[in-house]
CSV table of C-alpha atoms and ligand atoms in Angstrom, one decimal:
chain,number,residue,atom,x,y,z
Q,1461,MET,CA,74.9,77.8,99.5
Q,1462,THR,CA,74.9,74.3,98.1
Q,1463,ASP,CA,75.8,71.4,100.5
Q,1464,LYS,CA,77.9,69.9,97.8
Q,1465,LEU,CA,80.3,72.9,97.6
Q,1466,LYS,CA,83.9,71.6,97.6
Q,1467,ILE,CA,86.6,74.3,98.0
Q,1468,GLU,CA,90.2,73.3,97.6
Q,1469,VAL,CA,93.2,75.6,98.2
Q,1470,TYR,CA,96.7,74.8,97.2
Q,1471,SER,CA,99.0,76.9,99.4
Q,1472,LYS,CA,102.5,77.1,100.7
Q,1473,GLY,CA,103.7,77.3,104.3
Q,1474,TRP,CA,104.5,81.0,104.3
Q,1475,CYS,CA,102.7,82.8,101.6
Q,1476,PRO,CA,100.7,86.0,102.5
Q,1477,TYR,CA,98.4,85.7,99.4
Q,1478,CYS,CA,97.5,82.2,100.5
Q,1479,LYS,CA,96.7,83.6,103.9
Q,1480,LYS,CA,94.6,86.4,102.4
Q,1481,ALA,CA,92.7,83.9,100.3
Q,1482,LYS,CA,92.0,81.7,103.3
Q,1483,ALA,CA,91.0,84.7,105.5
Q,1484,PHE,CA,88.7,85.9,102.7
Q,1485,LEU,CA,87.1,82.4,102.5
Q,1486,LYS,CA,86.7,82.4,106.2
Q,1487,SER,CA,85.1,85.8,106.2
Q,1488,LYS,CA,82.4,84.3,103.9
Q,1489,ASN,CA,82.0,81.3,106.3
Q,1490,LEU,CA,83.4,78.9,103.6
Q,1491,ASP,CA,85.2,75.8,104.6
Q,1492,TYR,CA,88.0,74.6,102.4
Q,1493,ILE,CA,90.5,71.7,102.1
Q,1494,GLU,CA,94.1,72.9,102.1
Q,1495,TYR,CA,97.0,71.2,100.3
Q,1496,ASN,CA,100.5,72.3,101.0
Q,1497,ILE,CA,102.7,72.4,97.9
Q,1498,ASP,CA,105.9,71.9,100.0
Q,1499,ASN,CA,104.8,68.3,99.4
Q,1500,GLU,CA,106.3,67.6,95.9
Q,1501,GLU,CA,103.3,65.4,95.0
Q,1502,LYS,CA,100.8,68.1,95.7
Q,1503,PHE,CA,102.9,70.6,93.7
Q,1504,GLU,CA,102.8,68.3,90.7
Q,1505,GLU,CA,99.1,67.7,91.2
Q,1506,MET,CA,98.5,71.5,91.4
Q,1507,LYS,CA,100.4,72.1,88.1
Q,1508,THR,CA,98.4,69.4,86.4
Q,1509,ARG,CA,95.1,70.6,87.7
Q,1510,THR,CA,95.6,74.3,87.2
Q,1511,GLY,CA,98.4,74.7,84.7
Q,1512,ARG,CA,100.0,77.1,87.1
Q,1513,LYS,CA,102.9,76.9,89.5
Q,1514,THR,CA,102.2,79.9,91.7
Q,1515,VAL,CA,100.2,79.8,95.0
Q,1516,PRO,CA,97.5,80.1,96.1
Q,1517,GLN,CA,95.3,78.2,93.6
Q,1518,ILE,CA,91.7,78.0,94.5
Q,1519,ILE,CA,89.4,75.4,93.1
Q,1520,ILE,CA,85.7,75.4,93.7
Q,1521,ASN,CA,83.8,72.3,92.7
Q,1522,GLY,CA,86.6,71.3,90.3
Q,1523,GLN,CA,86.7,74.7,88.7
Q,1524,CYS,CA,90.0,76.5,89.0
Q,1525,LEU,CA,89.4,80.1,89.9
Q,1526,GLY,CA,93.1,81.1,90.0
Q,1527,GLY,CA,94.9,83.0,92.8
Q,1528,TYR,CA,93.8,85.5,95.4
Q,1529,ASP,CA,93.5,88.5,93.0
Q,1530,ASP,CA,91.4,86.3,90.7
Q,1531,LEU,CA,89.1,85.4,93.6
Q,1532,ILE,CA,88.7,89.1,94.5
Q,1533,LYS,CA,87.9,90.0,90.9
Q,1534,LEU,CA,85.2,87.4,90.9
Q,1535,GLU,CA,83.8,88.7,94.1
Q,1536,LYS,CA,83.7,92.3,92.7
Q,1537,SER,CA,82.0,91.3,89.5
Q,1538,GLY,CA,79.4,89.2,91.5
Q,1539,ASP,CA,80.5,86.0,89.7
Q,1540,LEU,CA,81.7,84.4,92.9
Q,1541,ASP,CA,78.2,84.6,94.2
Q,1542,ASN,CA,77.0,82.7,91.1
Q,1543,ILE,CA,79.7,80.1,91.5
Q,1544,LEU,CA,78.9,79.7,95.2
Q,1545,GLY,CA,75.1,79.8,94.6
Q,1546,VAL,CA,74.5,82.7,97.1
Q,1547,LYS,CA,73.3,86.2,96.9
Q,1548,SER,CA,75.3,88.9,98.8
Q,1549,GLU,CA,73.5,91.8,100.3
Q,1550,ASP,CA,74.0,95.3,98.9
Q,1551,TYR,CA,75.0,97.5,101.8
Q,1552,SER,CA,75.2,100.7,99.7
Q,1553,GLN,CA,71.5,101.3,100.0
Q,1554,LYS,CA,71.5,102.9,103.5
Q,1555,LYS,CA,73.2,105.7,105.4
Q,1556,TRP,CA,75.6,104.3,108.0
Q,1557,ASP,CA,76.5,106.1,111.2
Q,1558,LEU,CA,80.1,104.9,110.8
Q,1559,ILE,CA,82.1,103.3,108.0
Q,1560,ILE,CA,85.5,101.9,108.9
Q,1561,ILE,CA,88.0,101.5,106.0
Q,1562,GLY,CA,90.5,98.7,106.5
Q,1563,ALA,CA,90.7,95.4,108.2
Q,1564,GLY,CA,94.1,95.6,109.7
Q,1565,PRO,CA,94.7,95.9,113.5
Q,1566,ALA,CA,93.5,99.6,113.5
Q,1567,GLY,CA,90.3,98.9,111.6
Q,1568,LEU,CA,89.4,95.7,113.4
Q,1569,ASN,CA,89.9,97.2,116.8
Q,1570,ALA,CA,87.9,100.3,115.8
Q,1571,VAL,CA,85.1,97.8,114.7
Q,1572,LEU,CA,85.3,96.1,118.2
Q,1573,TYR,CA,85.1,99.3,120.1
Q,1574,ALA,CA,82.4,100.9,117.9
Q,1575,ALA,CA,80.3,97.7,118.0
Q,1576,ARG,CA,80.5,97.6,121.8
Q,1577,LYS,CA,79.1,101.1,121.8
Q,1578,GLY,CA,76.2,99.9,119.6
Q,1579,ILE,CA,77.2,102.1,116.7
Q,1580,ASP,CA,75.6,101.1,113.4
Q,1581,LEU,CA,78.7,100.4,111.4
Q,1582,LEU,CA,80.0,99.0,108.1
Q,1583,LEU,CA,83.5,97.7,107.7
Q,1584,ILE,CA,84.9,97.9,104.1
Q,1585,SER,CA,88.3,96.5,103.3
Q,1586,LYS,CA,90.3,95.3,100.3
Q,1587,ASP,CA,91.4,92.3,102.4
Q,1588,ILE,CA,91.6,91.0,105.9
Q,1589,GLY,CA,94.8,91.5,107.9
Q,1590,GLY,CA,96.7,94.2,106.1
Q,1591,GLN,CA,100.4,94.1,106.8
Q,1592,VAL,CA,100.0,91.6,109.6
Q,1593,ILE,CA,99.3,88.9,107.0
Q,1594,ASP,CA,102.8,89.7,105.6
Q,1595,THR,CA,104.3,89.0,109.0
Q,1596,ASN,CA,105.6,85.7,110.0
Q,1597,GLU,CA,106.5,85.6,113.7
Q,1598,ILE,CA,105.2,88.3,116.0
Q,1599,ASP,CA,106.6,88.4,119.5
Q,1600,ASN,CA,105.7,91.9,120.7
Q,1601,TYR,CA,101.9,91.7,121.0
Q,1602,LEU,CA,101.1,91.7,124.6
Q,1603,GLY,CA,99.6,88.4,125.8
Q,1604,LYS,CA,100.7,86.5,122.7
Q,1605,ALA,CA,104.3,85.6,123.4
Q,1606,GLN,CA,104.9,84.2,119.9
Q,1607,ILE,CA,102.2,84.1,117.2
Q,1608,ASN,CA,102.0,84.0,113.4
Q,1609,GLY,CA,100.5,87.1,111.7
Q,1610,ASP,CA,97.6,85.1,110.2
Q,1611,ASP,CA,96.7,83.5,113.6
Q,1612,LEU,CA,96.7,86.9,115.3
Q,1613,ILE,CA,94.5,88.4,112.6
Q,1614,MET,CA,92.1,85.4,112.7
Q,1615,ASP,CA,91.9,85.9,116.5
Q,1616,PHE,CA,91.0,89.5,115.9
Q,1617,TRP,CA,88.5,88.5,113.2
Q,1618,ASP,CA,86.8,85.9,115.5
Q,1619,HIS,CA,86.7,88.4,118.4
Q,1620,ILE,CA,84.9,91.1,116.4
Q,1621,HIS,CA,82.3,88.4,115.4
Q,1622,ASN,CA,81.2,88.2,119.1
Q,1623,TYR,CA,79.1,91.2,117.8
Q,1624,ASP,CA,76.9,91.4,114.8
Q,1625,ILE,CA,79.3,92.9,112.3
Q,1626,THR,CA,78.5,93.9,108.7
Q,1627,ALA,CA,81.5,93.7,106.4
Q,1628,VAL,CA,82.3,94.1,102.8
Q,1629,ILE,CA,85.6,92.4,102.0
Q,1630,GLY,CA,87.4,92.7,98.6
Q,1631,GLU,CA,86.2,96.2,97.7
Q,1632,GLU,CA,88.6,99.1,97.5
Q,1633,ILE,CA,87.7,102.7,98.3
Q,1634,LEU,CA,88.7,104.9,95.4
Q,1635,LYS,CA,87.4,108.3,96.6
Q,1636,ILE,CA,85.8,110.0,99.6
Q,1637,GLU,CA,83.7,113.1,99.0
Q,1638,SER,CA,82.5,115.0,102.0
Q,1639,GLN,CA,79.6,117.5,101.9
Q,1640,ASN,CA,77.0,118.8,104.3
Q,1641,GLY,CA,78.0,116.4,107.2
Q,1642,GLU,CA,77.8,113.4,104.9
Q,1643,HIS,CA,80.7,111.3,103.5
Q,1644,ILE,CA,80.3,109.4,100.2
Q,1645,LEU,CA,82.7,106.6,99.6
Q,1646,ARG,CA,83.1,105.4,96.0
Q,1647,THR,CA,84.5,101.9,95.5
Q,1648,ASP,CA,86.1,100.0,92.7
Q,1649,SER,CA,82.8,98.0,92.4
Q,1650,GLU,CA,81.2,101.3,91.3
Q,1651,LYS,CA,79.2,101.5,94.5
Q,1652,GLU,CA,78.6,104.5,96.7
Q,1653,TYR,CA,78.4,104.1,100.5
Q,1654,ILE,CA,77.2,106.9,102.7
Q,1655,ALA,CA,78.1,107.6,106.3
Q,1656,ARG,CA,77.9,110.2,109.0
Q,1657,SER,CA,81.4,109.5,110.1
Q,1658,VAL,CA,84.4,107.5,108.7
Q,1659,ILE,CA,87.5,106.0,110.4
Q,1660,ILE,CA,90.2,105.7,107.8
Q,1661,ALA,CA,92.5,102.8,108.8
Q,1662,SER,CA,93.9,101.9,105.4
Q,1663,GLY,CA,97.5,101.4,106.6
Q,1664,ALA,CA,100.5,101.5,104.4
Q,1665,GLU,CA,102.0,99.6,101.5
Q,1666,LYS,CA,105.4,98.8,100.0
Q,1667,ARG,CA,106.9,101.8,98.1
Q,1668,HIS,CA,107.6,101.4,94.3
Q,1669,LEU,CA,110.6,102.8,92.4
Q,1670,GLY,CA,108.1,104.4,90.0
Q,1671,MET,CA,109.5,103.0,86.7
Q,1672,LYS,CA,107.3,102.0,83.9
Q,1673,GLN,CA,108.8,98.5,83.4
Q,1674,GLU,CA,108.5,98.0,87.2
Q,1675,TYR,CA,104.7,97.9,86.7
Q,1676,VAL,CA,104.7,96.0,83.4
Q,1677,LEU,CA,106.9,93.3,84.9
Q,1678,LYS,CA,105.1,93.1,88.3
Q,1679,GLY,CA,104.8,89.4,89.1
Q,1680,LYS,CA,106.9,88.6,86.0
Q,1681,GLY,CA,110.2,89.0,87.7
Q,1682,VAL,CA,109.6,92.1,89.7
Q,1683,HIS,CA,108.3,91.5,93.2
Q,1684,TYR,CA,107.6,93.2,96.6
Q,1685,CYS,CA,107.3,90.2,98.9
Q,1686,ILE,CA,110.2,87.9,99.4
Q,1687,SER,CA,108.2,85.5,101.6
Q,1688,CYS,CA,105.6,85.1,98.8
Q,1689,ASP,CA,107.8,84.9,95.7
Q,1690,GLY,CA,111.4,84.4,96.9
Q,1691,TYR,CA,111.2,80.6,96.4
Q,1692,LEU,CA,110.8,81.1,92.6
Q,1693,TYR,CA,114.4,82.2,92.5
Q,1694,ALA,CA,116.1,79.4,94.5
Q,1695,GLY,CA,119.4,78.7,92.8
Q,1696,LYS,CA,118.9,81.6,90.4
Q,1697,ARG,CA,120.1,85.2,90.2
Q,1698,ALA,CA,118.1,87.9,91.9
Q,1699,ALA,CA,118.6,91.5,93.0
Q,1700,VAL,CA,117.2,93.2,96.1
Q,1701,VAL,CA,116.8,97.0,96.1
Q,1702,GLY,CA,117.0,98.6,99.5
Q,1703,GLY,CA,119.5,98.3,102.3
Q,1704,GLY,CA,117.2,98.7,105.3
Q,1705,ASN,CA,116.1,95.8,107.5
Q,1706,SER,CA,113.6,94.5,105.0
Q,1707,GLY,CA,116.1,94.6,102.1
Q,1708,LEU,CA,118.8,92.9,104.2
Q,1709,GLU,CA,116.4,90.2,105.3
Q,1710,ALA,CA,115.2,89.7,101.7
Q,1711,ALA,CA,118.8,89.3,100.6
Q,1712,LEU,CA,119.6,86.8,103.3
Q,1713,ASP,CA,116.5,84.8,102.6
Q,1714,LEU,CA,117.4,84.5,98.9
Q,1715,ALA,CA,121.0,83.6,99.9
Q,1716,LYS,CA,119.6,80.8,102.1
Q,1717,MET,CA,117.8,79.5,99.0
Q,1718,ASP,CA,121.1,79.3,97.2
Q,1719,ALA,CA,120.3,82.3,95.0
Q,1720,GLU,CA,123.1,84.5,93.7
Q,1721,VAL,CA,122.1,87.9,95.2
Q,1722,ILE,CA,122.8,91.5,94.2
Q,1723,LEU,CA,121.9,94.0,97.0
Q,1724,VAL,CA,121.5,97.6,95.8
Q,1725,GLU,CA,121.4,100.6,98.1
Q,1726,ILE,CA,121.4,104.2,97.0
Q,1727,MET,CA,123.0,105.5,100.2
Q,1728,ASP,CA,126.8,105.1,100.7
Q,1729,TYR,CA,126.2,102.5,103.4
Q,1730,LEU,CA,123.6,99.8,104.4
Q,1731,MET,CA,121.1,101.1,106.9
Q,1732,GLY,CA,119.7,97.9,108.4
Q,1733,ASP,CA,120.5,96.7,111.9
Q,1734,GLU,CA,124.2,95.8,112.7
Q,1735,VAL,CA,123.4,92.1,113.2
Q,1736,LEU,CA,121.8,91.9,109.7
Q,1737,ARG,CA,124.7,93.9,108.1
Q,1738,GLU,CA,127.2,91.5,109.6
Q,1739,LYS,CA,125.3,88.5,108.2
Q,1740,VAL,CA,125.2,90.1,104.8
Q,1741,ALA,CA,128.9,90.9,104.9
Q,1742,SER,CA,129.8,87.3,105.8
Q,1743,SER,CA,127.6,85.8,103.1
Q,1744,ASP,CA,129.5,84.7,99.9
Q,1745,LYS,CA,126.2,84.6,98.0
Q,1746,ILE,CA,125.5,88.4,98.3
Q,1747,ASP,CA,127.2,91.1,96.3
Q,1748,VAL,CA,126.6,94.6,97.8
Q,1749,TYR,CA,126.4,97.7,95.6
Q,1750,THR,CA,126.1,100.9,97.7
Q,1751,SER,CA,125.9,104.5,96.3
Q,1752,THR,CA,124.0,102.8,93.5
Q,1753,SER,CA,120.5,103.2,92.1
Q,1754,VAL,CA,118.4,101.2,89.5
Q,1755,LYS,CA,118.5,103.3,86.4
Q,1756,GLU,CA,116.4,101.0,84.2
Q,1757,ILE,CA,114.5,97.8,84.4
Q,1758,ILE,CA,114.7,95.7,81.2
Q,1759,GLY,CA,112.3,93.1,79.8
Q,1760,GLU,CA,109.0,93.0,77.9
Q,1761,ASP,CA,107.2,89.8,78.9
Q,1762,SER,CA,109.6,88.9,81.7
Q,1763,LEU,CA,112.5,90.5,83.6
Q,1764,GLU,CA,115.8,90.3,81.7
Q,1765,ALA,CA,118.2,92.7,83.4
Q,1766,VAL,CA,118.7,96.0,85.3
Q,1767,ILE,CA,121.0,98.9,84.6
Q,1768,LEU,CA,122.6,100.1,87.8
Q,1769,GLU,CA,124.2,103.5,88.1
Q,1770,ASN,CA,126.8,104.5,90.6
Q,1771,LYS,CA,125.7,107.9,91.8
Q,1772,ASN,CA,129.2,109.0,92.7
Q,1773,THR,CA,131.0,108.0,89.5
Q,1774,GLY,CA,128.1,107.9,87.0
Q,1775,GLU,CA,129.3,104.5,85.9
Q,1776,GLU,CA,126.6,102.2,84.6
Q,1777,LYS,CA,126.4,98.4,84.7
Q,1778,ARG,CA,124.0,96.0,83.1
Q,1779,ILE,CA,123.2,92.9,85.3
Q,1780,GLU,CA,121.2,90.0,83.9
Q,1781,LEU,CA,118.6,88.9,86.4
Q,1782,ASP,CA,115.9,86.3,87.0
Q,1783,GLY,CA,114.2,88.3,89.8
Q,1784,LEU,CA,114.1,91.7,91.3
Q,1785,PHE,CA,112.7,92.5,94.8
Q,1786,ILE,CA,111.9,96.1,95.7
Q,1787,GLU,CA,112.3,96.7,99.5
Q,1788,ILE,CA,112.4,100.5,99.8
Q,1789,GLY,CA,110.0,101.2,102.6
Q,1790,LEU,CA,106.4,102.0,103.1
Q,1791,SER,CA,104.0,104.7,101.9
Q,1792,ALA,CA,100.6,105.5,103.5
Q,1793,LYS,CA,97.6,104.3,101.6
Q,1794,SER,CA,95.7,107.6,101.5
Q,1795,ASP,CA,95.3,108.4,97.8
Q,1796,PHE,CA,91.5,108.3,98.1
Q,1797,VAL,CA,91.0,110.9,100.7
Q,1798,PRO,CA,89.5,114.4,99.9
Q,1799,ASP,CA,92.1,116.7,98.3
Q,1800,ILE,CA,91.7,119.2,101.2
Q,1801,MET,CA,92.6,116.6,103.8
Q,1802,GLU,CA,95.9,117.5,105.4
Q,1803,ARG,CA,98.7,115.0,104.8
Q,1804,ASN,CA,102.5,115.1,105.1
Q,1805,LYS,CA,105.1,114.2,102.5
Q,1806,GLN,CA,104.8,110.5,103.2
Q,1807,LYS,CA,101.1,110.9,102.4
Q,1808,GLU,CA,100.3,110.2,106.1
Q,1809,ILE,CA,97.0,111.7,107.3
Q,1810,ILE,CA,97.6,114.4,109.9
Q,1811,ILE,CA,95.5,113.7,113.0
Q,1812,ASN,CA,95.2,115.3,116.5
Q,1813,ASP,CA,95.2,113.4,119.8
Q,1814,LYS,CA,91.5,112.6,119.2
Q,1815,ASN,CA,92.3,110.9,115.9
Q,1816,GLU,CA,90.4,113.8,114.1
Q,1817,THR,CA,91.5,114.9,110.7
Q,1818,ASN,CA,91.0,118.4,109.5
Q,1819,ILE,CA,87.6,117.4,107.9
Q,1820,GLU,CA,84.7,117.1,110.3
Q,1821,GLY,CA,83.5,113.5,110.7
Q,1822,LEU,CA,86.6,112.0,109.2
Q,1823,PHE,CA,88.9,110.2,111.6
Q,1824,ALA,CA,92.1,108.3,110.9
Q,1825,ALA,CA,94.0,105.6,112.8
Q,1826,GLY,CA,97.1,103.4,112.5
Q,1827,ASP,CA,99.8,103.4,109.9
Q,1828,VAL,CA,97.9,105.6,107.5
Q,1829,SER,CA,98.2,108.4,110.0
Q,1830,ASN,CA,101.2,110.5,111.1
Q,1831,ILE,CA,101.7,108.6,114.4
Q,1832,ILE,CA,105.4,108.0,114.7
Q,1833,ASP,CA,105.5,104.3,115.7
Q,1834,LYS,CA,104.2,101.8,113.2
Q,1835,GLN,CA,103.4,98.7,115.2
Q,1836,ILE,CA,100.4,96.3,115.6
Q,1837,VAL,CA,99.7,97.1,119.2
Q,1838,ILE,CA,99.9,100.8,118.5
Q,1839,SER,CA,97.6,100.7,115.4
Q,1840,ALA,CA,95.1,98.6,117.3
Q,1841,ALA,CA,95.1,101.1,120.2
Q,1842,GLU,CA,94.7,104.0,117.8
Q,1843,GLY,CA,91.7,102.2,116.2
Q,1844,ALA,CA,90.1,101.9,119.7
Q,1845,LYS,CA,90.7,105.6,120.4
Q,1846,ALA,CA,89.2,106.6,117.1
Q,1847,ALA,CA,86.1,104.6,117.7
Q,1848,LEU,CA,85.6,106.1,121.1
Q,1849,ARG,CA,86.0,109.6,119.7
Q,1850,VAL,CA,83.5,108.8,116.9
Q,1851,ASN,CA,81.1,107.7,119.5
Q,1852,GLN,CA,81.3,111.1,121.2
Q,1853,TYR,CA,81.1,112.8,117.8
Q,1854,LEU,CA,77.9,110.9,116.8
Q,1855,SER,CA,76.2,111.6,120.1
R,227,FAD,C1,106.9,92.5,106.9
R,227,FAD,C2,106.3,93.3,108.1
R,227,FAD,C3,106.6,92.8,109.4
R,227,FAD,C4,106.1,93.5,110.5
R,227,FAD,N1,106.3,93.0,111.8
R,227,FAD,C5,105.8,93.6,112.9
R,227,FAD,C6,105.9,93.0,114.2
R,227,FAD,O1,106.6,92.0,114.4
R,227,FAD,N2,105.3,93.6,115.2
R,227,FAD,C7,104.6,94.8,115.1
R,227,FAD,O2,104.0,95.3,116.1
R,227,FAD,N3,104.4,95.3,113.9
R,227,FAD,C8,105.0,94.8,112.8
R,227,FAD,N4,104.8,95.3,111.5
R,227,FAD,C9,104.0,96.6,111.4
R,227,FAD,C10,102.5,96.3,111.5
R,227,FAD,O3,102.2,95.2,110.7
R,227,FAD,C11,101.7,97.5,111.1
R,227,FAD,O4,102.1,98.6,112.0
R,227,FAD,C12,100.2,97.3,111.3
R,227,FAD,O5,99.8,96.2,110.5
R,227,FAD,C13,99.5,98.5,110.9
R,227,FAD,O6,98.1,98.3,111.0
R,227,FAD,P1,97.0,99.2,110.3
R,227,FAD,O7,95.7,98.6,110.6
R,227,FAD,O8,97.2,100.6,110.6
R,227,FAD,O9,97.3,99.0,108.7
R,227,FAD,P2,97.4,97.7,107.8
R,227,FAD,O10,97.9,96.5,108.6
R,227,FAD,O11,98.3,98.1,106.7
R,227,FAD,O12,95.9,97.4,107.3
R,227,FAD,C14,95.3,98.2,106.4
R,227,FAD,C15,94.0,97.6,105.9
R,227,FAD,O13,93.3,98.6,105.0
R,227,FAD,C16,93.0,98.0,103.8
R,227,FAD,N5,92.9,99.0,102.8
R,227,FAD,C17,94.0,99.7,102.3
R,227,FAD,N6,93.5,100.6,101.4
R,227,FAD,C18,92.2,100.4,101.2
R,227,FAD,C19,91.2,101.0,100.4
R,227,FAD,N7,91.5,102.0,99.6
R,227,FAD,N8,90.0,100.5,100.5
R,227,FAD,C20,89.6,99.5,101.3
R,227,FAD,N9,90.5,98.9,102.2
R,227,FAD,C21,91.8,99.4,102.1
R,227,FAD,C22,94.0,96.9,103.6
R,227,FAD,O14,93.5,95.9,102.7
R,227,FAD,C23,94.2,96.4,105.0
R,227,FAD,O15,93.2,95.4,105.3
R,227,FAD,C24,105.3,94.6,110.4
R,227,FAD,C25,105.0,95.1,109.1
R,227,FAD,C26,105.5,94.4,108.0
R,227,FAD,C27,105.2,94.9,106.6
């Protein structure tokens, strides 16, 4: 790497993609200068330098690379190595004893426990931190009375590096094929990694409504992360779909930003905690539509409106919107597992108390599995358990 490398990151106080970008840079041992666009001057400067107003924006030696997704695309294509003047190693050329998929709490603790057992392992993850990066304050992780998600993950990340860890960050597993005691993992970089055992710790993601325009308008009015994109709708009109805790919190956040908020829930009542329901009920910025679903999302290049349908009366209503936030729960990220792997309706991988799946050599841990409680401390513990069972399996 050249000594003259200057990396600049424009970010905002509470933006998960900024955190992902910074965690990714850190995983490559790259130092960066950070500018917070909460400072109006820095916001103007970022717009002038990059022509964009979303964060993060990453600039390397004066060249604007774009946001987090752009950074990962460059990593996958190998172009980031060229920009940085480095040559990454290709880890697909050997057979690993263990591959761990996912760098959330489950995957990172599995790495720690497996490394301590001296297992020859490779960590492959789309990003570092998983859902924890989307979490602001955490106050239920033992020993950390109050900590930010990104600080906790960076503590995990630094801890595993007490050992000699090999990791590929930015690659996504697209398929696992298992045959003759070997597991072949195909990634979106068109690589194949081979392992004797695999711990799947790929977590969960926000559920989608499943409408065509939802995908077309993703990032162009349709969003899944209030803390990343909510600020774009300050003083504007935005709808939130989902009346659980996340939906209610999203609606309240938007209301705090002086947005005019429409909260849509398909059930006949809001399902979030009472304290949140009370806050929603007392807000004059939030209009609640229960027994209502989104029938259509309208817009070609940017969101224009939604058509809401009352499921009891069949009555339809068009509402012009600037933004739409989908907050309808989580779905396990397990689409890449072998077809014969047993999963439940939520796509969660079914495991036994040894974290074994129904396929020999394939283990699962954390939110991607059918454990009932989805929490950081529980996922981390499941990752540790899985690594210990893999150690037994390998020996
Ligand atoms: C907004 C929010 C707030 C929360 N607050 C709290 C809290 O305060 N306290 C608490 O205990 N819990 C909280 N949780 C729950 C907690 O974050 C999760 O239970 C925990 O992160 C699950 O850990 P995990 O490792 O199983 O999965 P994840 O954290 O989801 O990590 C999965 C990892 O796998 C990677 N991955 C996924 N698919 C692939 C693929 N195909 N190829 C390669 N890599 C892949 C992802 O990039 C990620 O790195 C919160 C969750 C959310 C969304």
